[in-house]
C-alpha positions as semicolon CSV with decimal commas, in nm:
position;residue;x (nm);y (nm);z (nm)
1;X;-0,018;-0,012;0,007
2;X;0,156;0,335;-0,093
3;X;0,117;0,589;0,198
4;X;-0,041;0,913;0,178
5;X;0,321;1,069;0,248
6;X;0,532;0,858;-0,001
7;X;0,775;1,086;-0,185
8;X;0,647;0,929;-0,531
9;X;0,309;1,059;-0,448
10;X;0,202;1,374;-0,636
11;X;-0,155;1,414;-0,578
12;X;-0,360;1,318;-0,270
13;X;-0,750;1,280;-0,230
14;X;-0,990;1,214;0,037
15;X;-1,346;1,121;-0,116
16;X;-1,512;0,996;0,265
17;X;-1,647;1,270;0,377
18;X;-1,579;1,628;0,216
19;X;-1,431;1,595;-0,049
20;X;-1,065;1,706;-0,022
21;X;-0,765;1,752;-0,260
22;X;-0,440;1,823;-0,256
23;X;-0,105;1,848;-0,472
24;X;0,282;1,818;-0,392
25;X;0,419;2,132;-0,447
26;X;0,788;2,181;-0,622
27;X;0,944;2,182;-0,308
28;X;0,808;1,884;-0,136
29;X;0,519;2,013;0,076
30;X;0,174;2,009;0,005
31;X;-0,078;2,200;-0,096
32;X;-0,494;2,178;-0,071
33;X;-0,640;2,255;-0,390
34;X;-0,921;2,519;-0,355
35;X;-1,187;2,695;-0,520
36;X;-1,020;2,959;-0,657
37;X;-0,772;2,655;-0,762
38;X;-1,047;2,439;-0,928
39;X;-1,205;2,752;-1,103
40;X;-1,554;2,646;-1,255
41;X;-1,714;2,355;-1,091
42;X;-1,632;2,150;-1,429
43;X;-1,261;2,051;-1,373
44;X;-1,423;1,914;-1,012
45;X;-1,673;1,751;-1,107
46;X;-1,463;1,572;-1,403
47;X;-1,200;1,438;-1,119
48;X;-1,479;1,293;-0,906
49;X;-1,616;1,127;-1,197
50;X;-1,278;0,988;-1,343
51;X;-1,218;0,862;-0,937
52;X;-1,530;0,665;-0,878
53;X;-1,503;0,485;-1,235
54;X;-1,371;0,164;-1,219
55;X;-0,992;0,151;-1,299
56;X;-1,032;0,506;-1,274
57;X;-1,108;0,593;-1,682
58;X;-1,438;0,671;-1,832
59;X;-1,523;0,700;-2,240
60;X;-1,611;1,045;-2,313
61;X;-1,961;0,927;-2,400
62;X;-2,033;0,851;-2,074
63;X;-1,865;1,177;-1,911
64;X;-2,068;1,351;-2,116
65;X;-2,385;1,173;-2,034
66;X;-2,293;1,167;-1,648
67;X;-2,192;1,530;-1,606
68;X;-2,408;1,732;-1,865
69;X;-2,670;1,512;-1,956
70;X;-2,927;1,764;-2,083
71;X;-2,683;2,033;-2,221
72;X;-2,630;2,071;-2,619
73;X;-2,348;1,846;-2,759
74;X;-2,134;2,139;-2,881
75;X;-2,177;2,289;-2,523
76;X;-2,073;1,948;-2,323
77;X;-1,819;1,914;-2,538
78;X;-1,641;2,264;-2,481
79;X;-1,720;2,210;-2,076
80;X;-1,509;1,862;-2,055
81;X;-1,291;1,991;-2,308
82;X;-1,198;2,284;-2,061
83;X;-1,245;2,035;-1,770
84;X;-0,981;1,815;-1,887
85;X;-0,752;2,097;-1,949
86;X;-0,771;2,241;-1,598
87;X;-0,689;1,926;-1,479
88;X;-0,407;1,891;-1,646
89;X;-0,309;2,254;-1,561
90;X;-0,363;2,181;-1,207
91;X;-0,174;1,870;-1,194
92;X;0,108;1,866;-1,388
93;X;0,243;1,518;-1,406
94;X;0,036;1,346;-1,645
95;X;-0,223;1,236;-1,364
96;X;-0,500;1,296;-1,629
97;X;-0,400;1,041;-1,898
98;X;-0,652;1,116;-2,254
99;X;-0,757;0,799;-2,443
100;X;-0,710;0,857;-2,767
101;X;-0,598;1,177;-2,932
102;X;-0,704;1,489;-2,755
103;X;-0,933;1,217;-2,550
104;X;-1,157;1,126;-2,834
105;X;-1,197;0,757;-2,638
106;X;-1,211;0,950;-2,271
107;X;-0,952;1,002;-1,968
108;X;-0,807;0,857;-1,724
109;X;-0,630;0,888;-1,393
110;X;-0,256;0,776;-1,337
111;X;-0,184;0,509;-1,097
112;X;-0,221;0,461;-0,737
113;X;0,138;0,519;-0,716
114;X;0,085;0,884;-0,825
115;X;-0,236;0,922;-0,703
116;X;-0,336;0,820;-0,389
117;X;-0,696;0,821;-0,230
118;X;-0,818;0,757;0,138
119;X;-1,067;0,459;-0,050
120;X;-0,787;0,263;-0,176
121;X;-0,622;0,310;0,182
122;X;-0,916;0,217;0,335
123;X;-0,974;-0,134;0,076
124;X;-0,605;-0,234;0,095
125;X;-0,602;-0,209;0,433
126;X;-0,936;-0,405;0,461
127;X;-0,775;-0,666;0,221
128;X;-0,453;-0,682;0,416
129;X;-0,654;-0,810;0,723
130;X;-0,838;-1,018;0,557
131;X;-0,521;-1,227;0,417
132;X;-0,381;-1,251;0,763
133;X;-0,734;-1,353;0,981
134;X;-0,873;-1,218;1,290
135;X;-0,617;-1,484;1,478
136;X;-0,327;-1,296;1,357
137;X;-0,223;-0,983;1,606
138;X;-0,179;-0,721;1,329
139;X;-0,546;-0,770;1,255
140;X;-0,723;-0,537;1,445
141;X;-0,472;-0,277;1,453
142;X;-0,518;-0,293;1,063
143;X;-0,901;-0,306;1,143
144;X;-0,883;0,016;1,325
145;X;-0,698;0,199;1,098
146;X;-0,951;0,123;0,797
147;X;-1,191;0,221;1,045
148;X;-0,976;0,607;1,078
149;X;-1,082;0,666;0,717
150;X;-1,451;0,609;0,783
151;X;-1,462;0,879;1,049
152;X;-1,451;1,152;0,802
153;X;-1,805;1,002;0,705
154;X;-1,976;0,876;0,361
155;X;-1,797;0,854;0,081
156;X;-1,835;1,206;-0,145
157;X;-2,089;1,345;0,193
158;X;-2,265;1,655;0,049
159;X;-2,162;1,637;-0,282
160;X;-2,425;1,643;-0,572
161;X;-2,421;1,424;-0,846
162;X;-2,418;1,007;-0,856
163;X;-2,064;0,868;-0,751
């Protein structure tokens, strides 16, 4: 499991409870990505949609249908292009990768080695606890550590949309 403080990480995201994202600055410190950085809500919505997808990969048509279902096609395309450009601007390190030329096939987020989430950390802890079994002395501490993530709240608590 990649730790949230790993030097290899460029992005950390908390999906449990209130959505919170951070990026690593050049000096190695972490910076919260606030509303002033996200700009309009399109980039933030795209990021959340990609984070909640299987393998963090979503087809362009699915993104358009999910995020802008009742929007004229030319506007939805514009919103998606602006959102993906903004995400690449925010994260710099190939965190958001287009599928196909210029994202014609959709978008994919980087692997867990670059992008840590609390949900991934929770899942890793639970898998490890299951692997070692309840008779192991490490079992209960793993469950307790996993539980710490859920103290923040439910998945994308307070966020509108279907995740």
